[in-house]
XYZ file of C-alpha atoms in Angstrom:
333
model
C -138.570 188.742 32.198
C -141.250 191.341 31.604
C -140.468 195.066 31.800
C -142.537 198.208 32.346
C -142.126 201.917 32.815
C -142.031 202.945 36.464
C -145.106 205.108 36.829
C -145.262 207.925 34.318
C -141.465 208.149 34.142
C -139.313 206.924 31.268
C -137.444 204.558 33.603
C -137.845 200.933 32.517
C -137.684 198.293 35.254
C -138.192 194.554 35.486
C -141.604 193.459 36.715
C -139.966 191.797 39.694
C -137.833 193.863 42.069
C -135.058 192.261 44.103
C -135.526 193.229 47.747
C -132.483 192.892 49.987
C -133.874 193.037 53.523
C -132.419 189.586 54.252
C -128.860 190.439 53.175
C -126.539 190.392 56.164
C -129.123 188.901 58.503
C -130.614 185.699 57.051
C -128.442 185.688 53.930
C -124.634 185.680 54.007
C -122.631 188.092 51.880
C -121.485 185.254 49.629
C -125.051 184.105 49.039
C -126.203 187.707 48.537
C -123.610 188.112 45.778
C -124.887 184.928 44.122
C -128.504 186.106 44.371
C -127.725 189.478 42.774
C -125.721 187.861 39.973
C -128.555 185.419 39.309
C -131.083 188.281 39.363
C -129.208 189.914 36.492
C -129.129 186.610 34.613
C -132.920 186.423 34.981
C -133.358 190.003 33.740
C -134.158 191.626 37.096
C -132.611 195.083 36.924
C -133.979 196.916 39.995
C -132.276 196.165 43.309
C -133.950 197.807 46.290
C -132.417 198.378 49.711
C -132.462 200.812 52.637
C -129.878 202.460 54.835
C -131.293 200.636 57.880
C -131.223 197.145 56.361
C -128.857 194.767 58.071
C -130.394 196.027 61.300
C -127.139 196.953 63.009
C -127.711 200.457 64.295
C -126.062 203.073 62.116
C -124.001 200.642 60.035
C -125.978 200.317 56.807
C -124.771 196.727 56.530
C -126.882 195.726 53.530
C -125.833 198.801 51.553
C -122.224 197.869 52.275
C -122.794 194.350 50.942
C -124.353 195.707 47.754
C -121.494 198.189 47.418
C -118.902 195.413 47.572
C -120.878 193.443 44.980
C -121.008 196.454 42.643
C -117.263 197.003 43.139
C -116.580 193.702 41.403
C -117.329 195.482 38.143
C -118.284 193.460 35.112
C -121.055 195.904 34.220
C -122.926 195.303 37.458
C -123.554 198.986 38.160
C -124.565 199.799 34.594
C -127.115 196.974 34.558
C -128.591 197.906 37.939
C -131.333 200.388 38.696
C -130.155 201.074 42.233
C -132.795 202.058 44.784
C -132.350 202.825 48.455
C -134.342 204.456 51.224
C -133.880 206.864 54.106
C -135.808 207.869 57.215
C -134.757 205.583 60.055
C -132.442 206.706 62.835
C -128.791 206.181 61.939
C -127.186 207.869 64.990
C -128.260 209.033 68.442
C -127.620 212.751 67.868
C -130.501 214.943 66.565
C -131.052 215.309 62.795
C -129.996 211.736 62.088
C -133.482 210.496 61.208
C -136.613 211.729 59.481
C -136.839 213.845 56.350
C -135.354 217.206 57.269
C -133.271 218.738 54.497
C -130.203 218.269 56.683
C -130.825 214.563 57.224
C -131.696 213.972 53.556
C -128.333 215.454 52.582
C -126.401 213.466 55.196
C -128.246 210.217 54.518
C -127.652 210.465 50.782
C -123.915 211.095 51.206
C -123.653 208.144 53.609
C -125.570 205.803 51.287
C -123.422 206.814 48.322
C -120.302 206.019 50.333
C -121.573 202.640 51.503
C -122.842 201.697 48.045
C -119.597 202.817 46.417
C -121.364 204.732 43.651
C -121.687 208.344 42.538
C -125.469 208.330 42.187
C -128.640 206.591 43.376
C -131.182 205.890 40.650
C -134.254 205.860 42.906
C -134.153 207.596 46.294
C -137.103 206.921 48.582
C -138.327 208.241 51.930
C -139.033 205.042 53.876
C -141.909 206.609 55.852
C -143.733 209.921 56.135
C -142.297 212.614 58.382
C -145.217 214.513 59.888
C -142.932 217.284 61.136
C -141.348 218.127 57.761
C -143.306 219.888 54.982
C -143.147 218.633 51.414
C -141.631 221.955 50.322
C -138.543 221.225 52.427
C -138.340 217.636 51.201
C -138.583 218.681 47.553
C -136.027 221.441 47.978
C -133.529 218.905 49.335
C -134.320 216.326 46.650
C -134.059 218.904 43.876
C -130.618 219.907 45.113
C -129.472 216.277 45.101
C -130.776 215.898 41.551
C -128.972 219.059 40.440
C -125.782 217.694 41.982
C -126.247 214.436 40.059
C -126.467 212.353 43.240
C -129.990 211.022 42.637
C -132.064 210.559 39.496
C -135.634 209.765 40.565
C -137.577 210.094 43.822
C -140.003 207.485 45.100
C -141.712 206.826 48.420
C -142.470 203.969 50.776
C -145.288 203.400 53.273
C -147.036 206.665 52.373
C -150.810 207.033 52.825
C -152.860 208.309 49.917
C -153.319 211.785 51.386
C -149.563 212.169 51.724
C -148.971 210.981 48.167
C -151.491 213.541 46.957
C -149.870 216.305 49.002
C -146.441 215.417 47.691
C -147.533 215.342 44.073
C -149.454 218.601 44.299
C -146.452 220.269 45.945
C -144.145 218.936 43.231
C -146.467 220.185 40.505
C -146.426 223.695 41.972
C -142.615 223.590 41.846
C -142.559 222.313 38.276
C -141.069 219.032 39.543
C -141.724 215.498 38.280
C -142.529 214.399 41.807
C -142.764 210.815 42.975
C -142.418 208.076 40.363
C -143.070 205.139 42.702
C -144.562 204.022 45.984
C -143.740 200.914 47.996
C -146.529 199.648 50.200
C -147.567 196.366 51.770
C -150.018 194.705 49.391
C -150.943 191.082 48.938
C -153.967 188.787 48.921
C -154.194 188.864 52.709
C -153.491 192.582 53.091
C -155.522 194.522 50.528
C -155.986 197.825 52.377
C -153.973 199.588 49.662
C -156.910 199.099 47.279
C -158.976 201.491 49.380
C -157.071 204.703 48.579
C -153.300 204.219 48.089
C -153.549 202.265 44.843
C -156.159 204.625 43.325
C -153.981 207.611 44.291
C -150.975 206.018 42.602
C -152.952 205.399 39.425
C -154.339 208.943 39.447
C -150.918 210.581 39.826
C -149.016 208.185 37.601
C -147.021 206.705 40.489
C -145.772 203.156 39.963
C -146.751 200.702 42.701
C -144.113 198.274 43.998
C -145.815 196.066 46.614
C -143.671 194.646 49.389
C -144.372 191.436 51.321
C -146.168 189.715 48.416
C -146.310 186.485 50.468
C -147.250 188.238 53.735
C -144.224 186.917 55.647
C -144.761 183.455 54.194
C -148.460 183.059 55.009
C -149.221 182.869 51.269
C -146.279 180.598 50.515
C -147.835 177.272 51.446
C -147.380 177.599 55.193
C -150.003 174.991 56.133
C -148.401 172.432 53.854
C -145.026 173.241 55.432
C -146.624 172.988 58.858
C -147.765 169.444 58.045
C -144.302 168.588 56.750
C -142.872 169.874 60.012
C -145.069 167.432 61.924
C -143.555 164.695 59.759
C -140.085 165.710 60.844
C -139.097 168.352 58.307
C -138.021 171.764 59.712
C -140.512 174.587 59.314
C -138.914 177.561 57.475
C -138.333 180.394 59.915
C -137.754 178.103 62.875
C -135.375 179.683 65.359
C -136.659 183.210 64.644
C -139.084 183.297 67.551
C -140.373 186.929 67.548
C -141.028 187.086 63.797
C -142.463 183.578 63.692
C -144.703 184.303 66.657
C -146.301 187.309 64.914
C -146.727 185.283 61.753
C -148.399 182.374 63.518
C -150.741 184.668 65.450
C -151.920 186.085 62.133
C -152.138 182.585 60.675
C -154.459 181.521 63.480
C -156.718 184.464 62.630
C -156.856 183.594 58.920
C -156.313 179.827 58.992
C -159.569 178.947 57.224
C -158.910 181.372 54.385
C -155.295 180.262 54.015
C -156.418 176.619 53.901
C -158.978 177.430 51.198
C -156.257 179.258 49.298
C -153.844 176.344 49.466
C -156.621 173.992 48.373
C -157.293 176.204 45.351
C -153.589 176.312 44.474
C -153.400 172.520 44.730
C -156.379 172.243 42.380
C -154.585 174.554 39.940
C -151.393 172.521 40.282
C -149.463 175.642 41.231
C -147.308 176.604 44.183
C -149.094 179.074 46.515
C -146.152 181.497 46.388
C -146.320 181.609 42.585
C -150.064 182.253 42.612
C -149.668 185.087 45.132
C -147.106 186.895 42.977
C -149.008 186.153 39.753
C -152.125 187.736 41.301
C -150.192 190.900 42.117
C -148.834 191.083 38.576
C -152.447 191.118 37.339
C -153.597 194.009 39.542
C -154.161 197.370 37.801
C -151.575 199.926 38.858
C -149.031 197.387 40.109
C -145.706 197.810 38.352
C -143.489 195.269 40.082
C -143.767 193.235 43.293
C -140.699 193.266 45.542
C -139.457 189.759 46.267
C -137.002 189.058 49.087
C -135.356 185.689 48.426
C -133.005 184.315 51.058
C -131.435 181.878 48.596
C -130.766 181.539 44.874
C -133.257 178.660 44.820
C -136.007 180.939 46.126
C -135.124 183.528 43.497
C -135.276 180.945 40.704
C -138.682 179.826 41.956
C -140.058 183.390 42.026
C -139.893 183.896 38.265
C -142.299 180.977 37.835
C -145.065 183.486 38.639
C -144.917 184.775 35.058
C -146.033 181.360 33.811
C -149.046 181.050 36.106
C -152.354 181.544 34.304
C -155.203 182.923 36.407
C -158.513 182.849 34.569
C -161.523 184.913 35.535
C -163.052 182.102 37.582
C -159.850 181.710 39.579
C -159.589 185.446 40.155
C -163.188 185.501 41.340
C -162.494 182.621 43.728
C -159.454 184.462 45.124
C -161.684 187.466 45.779
C -164.081 185.206 47.660
C -161.311 183.779 49.820
C -159.587 187.118 50.412
C -162.170 189.881 49.824
C -160.791 193.349 49.241
C -161.984 196.420 51.129
C -163.797 197.945 48.177
C -163.399 201.519 46.875
C -163.361 204.672 48.968
C -165.632 206.181 50.174
C -168.248 203.526 49.348
C -166.448 200.956 51.522
C -167.156 202.986 54.653
C -169.863 205.402 53.586
C -172.789 205.529 51.174
């Protein structure tokens, strides 16, 4: 496993992050325990979750699963950089969503209880809250840090202008500010290169891309589609809404995805491994977030560190999936 500092902070994390969005929905608690144990064996030390994961309104199911895993002891908590997120609605009554100081305090206490721990290592707003100023957010986060309930603050799904506003506000308060940002970023979805990734690099914010395989579109989906026609089940079958969105996008990018899979076949590499290896090569990217449903998928993910992408291959990937270019040149002169 490779390790790196998260942004400009002193926090050292593995260059793959274990995402837990599937725990409690597609992955049973028993299998989730096995995945987290195997992640530690592989050297993955950052486990990322959210209070809304598990997708049962107000329950925080995934946090509960992680909490029961940590409660087994054996050094699990000490070896884990524990990250969770807040923003989503957790109850019908007002002040149970967003980033008001009141909700930040309540959400943190609830996550600590579900996770069965006395502190969260990385606490992250899951989305921007246009009705709450950064000064209020930082005041609440600073209080939690003073109380020892959180250590670092990151963000998720924040546009570049909001990252800049948050960092400038933190600087005025003499605060470290954000150490990380989670955003969707992969070969098919490169919008982050326009402004979010440059903002992260400018402010020393570590980038942790989510959806590195773009819901499976970069994981060899056309090959799996052909196998399905031969009688093998297509992964994701039975999940109609999600699969429908994925296949609509596939239809839009089928030619590019086919060219990508052809290139991967020529390289003798699995498409999923190439997609993650490409992210690991991008300037400013600290650690992609992988979301394995099984231990086998987790074991396969670390193969990305062994994939060699030479300059010709990188250039070909840019041809297949061109990025947006820098701002403002991409949309101006």
